[in-house]
Coordinates of N, CA and C and ligand atoms in Angstrom, one line a residue:
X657 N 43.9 45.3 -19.2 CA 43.1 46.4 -18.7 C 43.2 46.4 -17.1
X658 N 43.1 47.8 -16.4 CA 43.2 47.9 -14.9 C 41.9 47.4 -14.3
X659 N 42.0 48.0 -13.4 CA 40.6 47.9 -11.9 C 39.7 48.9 -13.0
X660 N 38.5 47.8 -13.3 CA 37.3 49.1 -13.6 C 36.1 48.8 -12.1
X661 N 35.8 50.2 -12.2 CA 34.6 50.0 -11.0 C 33.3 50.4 -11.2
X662 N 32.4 49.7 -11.0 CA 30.9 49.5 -11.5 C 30.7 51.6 -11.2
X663 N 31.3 52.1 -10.1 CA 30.5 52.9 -10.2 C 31.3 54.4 -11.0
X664 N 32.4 53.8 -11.4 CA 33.1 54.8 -12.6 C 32.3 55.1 -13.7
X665 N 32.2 56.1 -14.2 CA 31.3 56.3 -16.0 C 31.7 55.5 -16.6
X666 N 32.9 55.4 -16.5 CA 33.4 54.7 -18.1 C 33.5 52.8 -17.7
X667 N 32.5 52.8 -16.4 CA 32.3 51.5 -16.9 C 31.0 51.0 -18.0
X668 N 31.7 49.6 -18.8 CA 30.9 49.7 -19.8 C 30.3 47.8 -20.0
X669 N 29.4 47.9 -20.4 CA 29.1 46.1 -20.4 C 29.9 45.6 -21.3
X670 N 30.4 45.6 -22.0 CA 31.6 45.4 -23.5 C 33.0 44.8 -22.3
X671 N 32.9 45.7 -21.3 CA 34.3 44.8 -20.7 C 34.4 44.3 -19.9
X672 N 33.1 44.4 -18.8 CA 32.2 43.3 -18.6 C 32.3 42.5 -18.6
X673 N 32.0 41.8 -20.1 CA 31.7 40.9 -20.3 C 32.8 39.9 -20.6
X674 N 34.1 41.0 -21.2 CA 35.1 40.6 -21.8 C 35.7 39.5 -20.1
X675 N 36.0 40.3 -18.9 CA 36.2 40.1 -18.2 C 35.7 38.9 -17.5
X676 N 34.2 38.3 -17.5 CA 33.7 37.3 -17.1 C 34.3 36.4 -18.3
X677 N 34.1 36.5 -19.5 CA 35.1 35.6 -20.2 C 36.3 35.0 -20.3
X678 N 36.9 35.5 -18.7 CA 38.4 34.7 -18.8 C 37.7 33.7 -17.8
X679 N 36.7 33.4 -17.4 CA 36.3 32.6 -16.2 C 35.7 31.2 -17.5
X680 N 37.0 30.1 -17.6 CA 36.7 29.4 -18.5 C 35.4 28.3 -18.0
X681 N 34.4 27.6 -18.8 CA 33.4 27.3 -18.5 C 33.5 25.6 -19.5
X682 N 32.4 25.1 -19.3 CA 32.0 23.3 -20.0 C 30.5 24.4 -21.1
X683 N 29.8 23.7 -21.8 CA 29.2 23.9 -22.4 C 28.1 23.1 -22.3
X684 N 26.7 23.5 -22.0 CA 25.3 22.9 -21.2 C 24.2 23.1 -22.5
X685 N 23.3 22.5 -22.9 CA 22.2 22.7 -24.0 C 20.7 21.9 -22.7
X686 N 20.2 23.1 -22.3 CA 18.9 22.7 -21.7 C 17.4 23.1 -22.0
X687 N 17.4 21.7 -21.9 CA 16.0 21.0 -22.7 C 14.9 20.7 -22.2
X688 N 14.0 21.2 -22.8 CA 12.4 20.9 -22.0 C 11.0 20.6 -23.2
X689 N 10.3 20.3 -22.4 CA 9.1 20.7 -23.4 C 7.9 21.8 -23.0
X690 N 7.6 22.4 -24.3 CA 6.4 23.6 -24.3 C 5.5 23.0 -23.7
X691 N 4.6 24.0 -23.3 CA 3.5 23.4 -23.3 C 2.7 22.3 -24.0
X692 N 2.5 23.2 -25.3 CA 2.1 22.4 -26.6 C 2.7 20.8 -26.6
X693 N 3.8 20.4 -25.8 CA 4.5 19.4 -26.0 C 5.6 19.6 -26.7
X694 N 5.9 20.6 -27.8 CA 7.2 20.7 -28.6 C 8.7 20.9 -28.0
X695 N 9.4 20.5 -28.5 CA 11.0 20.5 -27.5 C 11.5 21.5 -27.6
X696 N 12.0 21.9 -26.5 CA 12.7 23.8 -26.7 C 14.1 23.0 -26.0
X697 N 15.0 23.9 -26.4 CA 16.5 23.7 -25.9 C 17.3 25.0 -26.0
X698 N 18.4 25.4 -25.3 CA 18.9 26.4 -25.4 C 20.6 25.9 -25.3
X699 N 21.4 26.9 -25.8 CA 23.0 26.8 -25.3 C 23.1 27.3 -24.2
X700 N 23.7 27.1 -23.2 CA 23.8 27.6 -21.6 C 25.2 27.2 -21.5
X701 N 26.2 28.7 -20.8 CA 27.7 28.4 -20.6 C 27.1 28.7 -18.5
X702 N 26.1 28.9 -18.4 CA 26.1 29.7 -16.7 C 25.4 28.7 -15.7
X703 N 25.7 27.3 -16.2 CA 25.4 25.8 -15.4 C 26.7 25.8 -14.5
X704 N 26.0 25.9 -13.4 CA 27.5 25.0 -12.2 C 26.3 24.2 -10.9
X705 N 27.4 23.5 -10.5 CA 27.2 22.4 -9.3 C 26.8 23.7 -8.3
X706 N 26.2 23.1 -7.0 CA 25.8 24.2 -6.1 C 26.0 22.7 -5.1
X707 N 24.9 22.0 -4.4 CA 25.3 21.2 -3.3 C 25.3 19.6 -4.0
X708 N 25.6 18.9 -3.0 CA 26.1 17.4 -3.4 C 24.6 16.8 -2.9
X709 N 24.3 17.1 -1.4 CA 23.2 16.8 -0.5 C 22.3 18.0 0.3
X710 N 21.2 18.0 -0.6 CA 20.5 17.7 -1.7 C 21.4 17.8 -3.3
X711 N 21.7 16.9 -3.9 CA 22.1 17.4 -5.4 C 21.2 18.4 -6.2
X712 N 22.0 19.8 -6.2 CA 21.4 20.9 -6.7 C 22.2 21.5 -7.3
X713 N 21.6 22.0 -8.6 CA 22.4 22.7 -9.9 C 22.0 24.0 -10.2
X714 N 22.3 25.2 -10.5 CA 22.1 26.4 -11.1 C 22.5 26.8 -12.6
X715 N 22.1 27.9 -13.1 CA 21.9 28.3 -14.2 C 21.3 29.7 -14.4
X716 N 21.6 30.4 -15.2 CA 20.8 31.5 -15.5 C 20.2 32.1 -16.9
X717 N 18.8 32.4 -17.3 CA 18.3 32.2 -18.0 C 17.9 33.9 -18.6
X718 N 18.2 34.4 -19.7 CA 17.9 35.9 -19.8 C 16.3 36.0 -19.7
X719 N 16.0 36.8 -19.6 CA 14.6 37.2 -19.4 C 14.1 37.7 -20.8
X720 N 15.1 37.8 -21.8 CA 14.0 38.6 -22.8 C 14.0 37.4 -24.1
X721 N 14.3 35.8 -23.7 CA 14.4 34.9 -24.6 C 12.8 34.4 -24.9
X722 N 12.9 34.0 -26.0 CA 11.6 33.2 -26.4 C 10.8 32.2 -25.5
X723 N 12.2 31.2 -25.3 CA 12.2 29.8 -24.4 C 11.8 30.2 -23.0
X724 N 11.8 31.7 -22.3 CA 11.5 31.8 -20.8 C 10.3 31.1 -20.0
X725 N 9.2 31.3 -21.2 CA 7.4 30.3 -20.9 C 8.0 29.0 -20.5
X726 N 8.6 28.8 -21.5 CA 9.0 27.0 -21.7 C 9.6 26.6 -20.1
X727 N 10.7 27.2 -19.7 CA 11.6 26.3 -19.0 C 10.8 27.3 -17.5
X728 N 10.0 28.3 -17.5 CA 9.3 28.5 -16.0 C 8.4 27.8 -16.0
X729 N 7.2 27.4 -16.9 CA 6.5 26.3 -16.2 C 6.3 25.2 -16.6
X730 N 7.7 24.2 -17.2 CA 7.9 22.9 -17.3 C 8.3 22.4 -15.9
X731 N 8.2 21.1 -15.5 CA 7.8 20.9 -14.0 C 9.2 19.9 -13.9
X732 N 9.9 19.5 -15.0 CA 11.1 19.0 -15.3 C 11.9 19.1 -16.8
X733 N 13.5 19.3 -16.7 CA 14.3 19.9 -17.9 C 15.4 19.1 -17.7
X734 N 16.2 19.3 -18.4 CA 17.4 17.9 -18.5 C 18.3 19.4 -18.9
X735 N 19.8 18.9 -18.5 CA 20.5 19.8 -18.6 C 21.8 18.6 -19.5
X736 N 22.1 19.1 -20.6 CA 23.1 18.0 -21.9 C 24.0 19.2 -21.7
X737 N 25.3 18.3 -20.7 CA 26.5 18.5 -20.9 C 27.1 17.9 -22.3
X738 N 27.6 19.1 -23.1 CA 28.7 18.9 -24.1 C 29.9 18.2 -24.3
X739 N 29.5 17.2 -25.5 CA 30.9 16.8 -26.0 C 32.0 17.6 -26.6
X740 N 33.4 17.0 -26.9 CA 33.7 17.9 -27.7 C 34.2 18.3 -29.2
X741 N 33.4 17.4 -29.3 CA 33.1 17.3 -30.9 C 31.7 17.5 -31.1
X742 N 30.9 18.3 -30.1 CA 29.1 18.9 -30.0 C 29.2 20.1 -30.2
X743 N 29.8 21.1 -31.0 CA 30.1 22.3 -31.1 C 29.1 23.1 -32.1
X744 N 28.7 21.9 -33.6 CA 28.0 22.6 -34.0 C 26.4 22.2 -33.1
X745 N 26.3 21.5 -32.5 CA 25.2 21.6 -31.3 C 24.9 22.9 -30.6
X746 N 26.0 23.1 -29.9 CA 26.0 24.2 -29.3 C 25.6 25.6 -30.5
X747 N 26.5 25.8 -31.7 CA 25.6 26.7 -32.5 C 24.2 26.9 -32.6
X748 N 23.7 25.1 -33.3 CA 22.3 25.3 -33.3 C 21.7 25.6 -32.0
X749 N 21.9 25.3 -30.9 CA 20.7 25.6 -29.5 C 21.1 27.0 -29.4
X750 N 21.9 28.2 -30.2 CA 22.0 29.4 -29.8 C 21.6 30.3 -31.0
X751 N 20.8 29.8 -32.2 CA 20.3 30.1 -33.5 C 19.3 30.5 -33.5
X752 N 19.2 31.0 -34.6 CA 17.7 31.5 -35.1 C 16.7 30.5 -35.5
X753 N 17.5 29.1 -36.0 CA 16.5 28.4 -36.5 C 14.9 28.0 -35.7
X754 N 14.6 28.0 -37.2 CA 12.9 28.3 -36.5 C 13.2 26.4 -35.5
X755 N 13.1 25.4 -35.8 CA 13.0 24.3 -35.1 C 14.8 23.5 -35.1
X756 N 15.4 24.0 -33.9 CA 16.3 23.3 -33.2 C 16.4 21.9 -33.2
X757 N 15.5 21.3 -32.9 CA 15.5 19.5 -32.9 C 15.6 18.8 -34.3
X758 N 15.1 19.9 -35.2 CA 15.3 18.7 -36.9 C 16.4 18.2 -36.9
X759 N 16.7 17.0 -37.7 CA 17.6 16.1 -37.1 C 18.5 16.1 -36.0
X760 N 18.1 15.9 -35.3 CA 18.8 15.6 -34.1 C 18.5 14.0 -33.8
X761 N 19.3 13.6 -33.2 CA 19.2 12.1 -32.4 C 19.2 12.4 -30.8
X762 N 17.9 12.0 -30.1 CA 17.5 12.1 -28.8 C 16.8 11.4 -28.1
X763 N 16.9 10.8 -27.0 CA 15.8 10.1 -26.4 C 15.3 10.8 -25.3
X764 N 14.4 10.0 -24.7 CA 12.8 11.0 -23.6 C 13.8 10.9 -22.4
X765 N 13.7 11.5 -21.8 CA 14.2 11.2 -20.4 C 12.5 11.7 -19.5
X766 N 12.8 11.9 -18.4 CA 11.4 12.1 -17.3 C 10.6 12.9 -17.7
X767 N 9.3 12.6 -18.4 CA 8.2 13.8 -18.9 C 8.6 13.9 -19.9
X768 N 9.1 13.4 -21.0 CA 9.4 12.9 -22.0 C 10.7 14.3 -22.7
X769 N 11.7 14.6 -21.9 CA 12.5 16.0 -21.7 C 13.4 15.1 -22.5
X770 N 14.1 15.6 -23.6 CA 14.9 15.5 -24.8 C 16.0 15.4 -24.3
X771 N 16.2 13.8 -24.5 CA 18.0 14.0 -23.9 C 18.9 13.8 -25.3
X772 N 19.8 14.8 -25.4 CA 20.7 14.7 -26.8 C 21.8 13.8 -26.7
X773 N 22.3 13.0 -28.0 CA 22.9 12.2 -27.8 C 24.5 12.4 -27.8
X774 N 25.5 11.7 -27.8 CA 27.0 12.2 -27.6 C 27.4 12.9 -26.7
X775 N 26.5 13.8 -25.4 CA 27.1 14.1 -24.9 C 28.0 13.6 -23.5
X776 N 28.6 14.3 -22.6 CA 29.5 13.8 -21.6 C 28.3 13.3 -20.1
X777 N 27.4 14.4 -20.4 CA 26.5 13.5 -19.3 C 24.7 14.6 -19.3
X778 N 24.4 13.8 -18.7 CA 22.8 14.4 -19.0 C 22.5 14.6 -17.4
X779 N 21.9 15.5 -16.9 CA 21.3 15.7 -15.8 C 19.5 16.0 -15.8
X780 N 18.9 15.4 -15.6 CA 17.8 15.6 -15.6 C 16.7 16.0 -14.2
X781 N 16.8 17.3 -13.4 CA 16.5 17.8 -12.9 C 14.6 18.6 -12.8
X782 N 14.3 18.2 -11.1 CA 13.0 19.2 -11.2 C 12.9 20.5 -11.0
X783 N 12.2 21.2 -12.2 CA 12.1 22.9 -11.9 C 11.6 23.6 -10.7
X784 N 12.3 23.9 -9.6 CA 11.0 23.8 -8.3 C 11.5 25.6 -8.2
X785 N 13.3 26.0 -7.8 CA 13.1 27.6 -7.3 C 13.6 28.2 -8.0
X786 N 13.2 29.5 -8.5 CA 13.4 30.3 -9.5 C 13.3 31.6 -8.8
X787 N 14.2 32.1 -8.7 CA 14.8 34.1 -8.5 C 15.1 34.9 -9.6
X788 N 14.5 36.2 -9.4 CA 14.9 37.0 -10.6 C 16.6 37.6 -10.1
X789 N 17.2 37.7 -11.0 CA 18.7 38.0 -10.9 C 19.0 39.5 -12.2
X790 N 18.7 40.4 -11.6 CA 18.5 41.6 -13.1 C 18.2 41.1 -14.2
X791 N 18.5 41.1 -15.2 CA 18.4 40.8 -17.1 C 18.1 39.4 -16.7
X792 N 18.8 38.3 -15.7 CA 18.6 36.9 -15.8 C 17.7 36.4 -15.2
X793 N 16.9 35.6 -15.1 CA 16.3 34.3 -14.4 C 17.1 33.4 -13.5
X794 N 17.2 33.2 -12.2 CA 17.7 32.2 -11.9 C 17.3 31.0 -11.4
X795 N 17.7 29.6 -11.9 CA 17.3 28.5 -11.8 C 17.9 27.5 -10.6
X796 N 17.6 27.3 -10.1 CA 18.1 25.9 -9.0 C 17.4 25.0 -8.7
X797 N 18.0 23.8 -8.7 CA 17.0 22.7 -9.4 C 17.8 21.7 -8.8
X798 N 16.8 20.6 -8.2 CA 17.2 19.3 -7.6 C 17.5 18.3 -8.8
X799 N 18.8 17.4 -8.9 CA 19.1 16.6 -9.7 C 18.0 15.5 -9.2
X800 N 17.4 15.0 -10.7 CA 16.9 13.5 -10.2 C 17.4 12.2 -10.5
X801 N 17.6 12.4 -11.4 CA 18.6 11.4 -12.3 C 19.9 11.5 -13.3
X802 N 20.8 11.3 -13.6 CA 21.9 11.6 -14.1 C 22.7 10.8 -14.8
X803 N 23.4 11.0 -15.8 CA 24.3 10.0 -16.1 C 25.6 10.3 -16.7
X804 N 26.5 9.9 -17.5 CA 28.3 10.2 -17.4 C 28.4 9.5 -18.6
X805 N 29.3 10.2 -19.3 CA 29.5 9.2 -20.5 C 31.7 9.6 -20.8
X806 N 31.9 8.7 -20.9 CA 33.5 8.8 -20.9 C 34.3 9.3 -22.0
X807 N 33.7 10.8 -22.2 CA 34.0 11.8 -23.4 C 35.1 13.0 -23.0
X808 N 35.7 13.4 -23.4 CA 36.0 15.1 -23.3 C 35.2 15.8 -23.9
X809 N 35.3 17.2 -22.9 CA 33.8 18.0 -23.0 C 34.6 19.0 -23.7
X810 N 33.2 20.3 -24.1 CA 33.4 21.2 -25.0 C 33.8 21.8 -24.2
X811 N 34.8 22.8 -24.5 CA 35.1 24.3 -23.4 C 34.7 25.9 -24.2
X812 N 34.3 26.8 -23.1 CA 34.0 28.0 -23.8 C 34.7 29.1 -22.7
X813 N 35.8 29.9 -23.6 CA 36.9 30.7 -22.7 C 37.0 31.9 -23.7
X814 N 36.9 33.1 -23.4 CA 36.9 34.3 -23.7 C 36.3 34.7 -25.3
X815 N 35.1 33.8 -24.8 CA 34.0 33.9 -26.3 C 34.2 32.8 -27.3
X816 N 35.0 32.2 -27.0 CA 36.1 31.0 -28.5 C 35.3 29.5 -27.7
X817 N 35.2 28.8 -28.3 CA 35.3 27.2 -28.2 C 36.4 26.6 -28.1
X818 N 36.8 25.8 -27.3 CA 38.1 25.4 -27.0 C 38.1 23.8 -26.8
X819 N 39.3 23.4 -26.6 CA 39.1 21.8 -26.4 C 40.1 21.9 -25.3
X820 N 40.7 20.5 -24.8 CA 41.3 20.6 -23.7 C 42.3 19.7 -24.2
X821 N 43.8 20.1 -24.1 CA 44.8 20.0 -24.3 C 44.8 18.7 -23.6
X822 N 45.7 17.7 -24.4 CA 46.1 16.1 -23.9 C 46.8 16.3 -22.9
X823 N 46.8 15.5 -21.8 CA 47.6 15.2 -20.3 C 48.8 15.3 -21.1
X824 N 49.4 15.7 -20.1 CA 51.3 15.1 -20.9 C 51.7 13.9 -19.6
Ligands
FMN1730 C1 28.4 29.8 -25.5 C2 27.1 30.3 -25.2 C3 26.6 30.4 -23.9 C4 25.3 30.9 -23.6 N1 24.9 30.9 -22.3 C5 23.7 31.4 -22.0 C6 23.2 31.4 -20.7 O1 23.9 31.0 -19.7 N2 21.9 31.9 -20.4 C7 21.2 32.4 -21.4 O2 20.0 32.8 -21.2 N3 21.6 32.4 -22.7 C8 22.8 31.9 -23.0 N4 23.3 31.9 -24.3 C9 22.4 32.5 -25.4 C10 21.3 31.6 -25.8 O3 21.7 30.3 -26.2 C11 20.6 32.3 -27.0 O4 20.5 33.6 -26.8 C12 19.3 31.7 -27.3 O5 19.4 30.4 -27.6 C13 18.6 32.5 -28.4 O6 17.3 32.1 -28.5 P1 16.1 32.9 -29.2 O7 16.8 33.8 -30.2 O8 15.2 31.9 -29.8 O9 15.4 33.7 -28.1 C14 24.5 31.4 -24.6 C15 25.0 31.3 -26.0 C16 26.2 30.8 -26.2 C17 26.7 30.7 -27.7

């Protein structure tokens, strides 16, 4: 496809979208607790690095999701980078099912924030600035604690799940 321009008719969100999907991405599932205490989690491909010092991470969250209560006034959320063998993970945090966490294997990280297990690394960050970005939420968030695990990660490139081809 050519040059489309936001302010042509015939631009449309369908190519859009198509378009931001050559921008290949890692796969994020972030986790919090409700109020009530119960664990909310979501699939997230719109996690990237932002600074080193202060360590700060971004994200963007749709505005017309269930989980938006949950992750604006949880006071800390952990961000589960994907393995790549976490795929049907990634399905379930992007489902209808009524409760996401049934079997799952997880431990508490800070404020007792659900860290899932297998994946490549867990970031567990505080919720402090939040901007509205149109349709999205946006999140930026000081890392507090972190950790790495010696995996290959999930990839997500023009809507598909992908893995990452062996070094030669
Ligand atoms: C690969 C992938 C990436 C996603 N990235 C985001 C994202 O960055 N932000 C977001 O708000 N939703 C994202 N979603 C959608 C949410 O995971 C999904 O809409 C949400 O879990 C639905 O929850 P609900 O039906 O309970 O409201 C993504 C879904 C998938 C499959």
């Amino acid at each position: 496809m050519g040059v489309v321009s936001m302010q042509q008719a015939s631009f449309d969100v369908q190519s859009f979208r198509r378009a931001l999907g050559m921008f290949a991405t890692g796969i994020t599932v972030m986790t919090t607790r409700a109020a009530d205490g119960s664990p909310v989690g979501l699939t997230v491909n719109s996690f990237n690095a932002v600074s080193l010092a202060p360590p700060l991470i971004v994200w963007s969250l749709s505005r017309h999701l269930a989980q938006r209560a949950a992750f604006e006034q949880c006071q800390h959320y952990a961000v589960n980078v994907l393995g790549a063998d976490q795929e049907s993970l990634s399905r379930n945090f992007a489902s209808k099912l009524p409760n996401r966490f049934a079997d799952l294997v997880w431990e508490e990280g800070i404020d007792g924030i659900p860290l899932l297990q297998g994946c490549c690394a867990h970031f567990e960050v505080r919720n402090e600035v939040r901007h509205a970005g149109g349709d999205h939420l946006l999140f930026l968030s000081e890392v507090l604690r972190f950790e790495r695990f010696e995996r290959d990660p999930l990839l997500y490139f023009s809507g598909a799940y992908r893995h990452m081809a062996p070094l030669l």
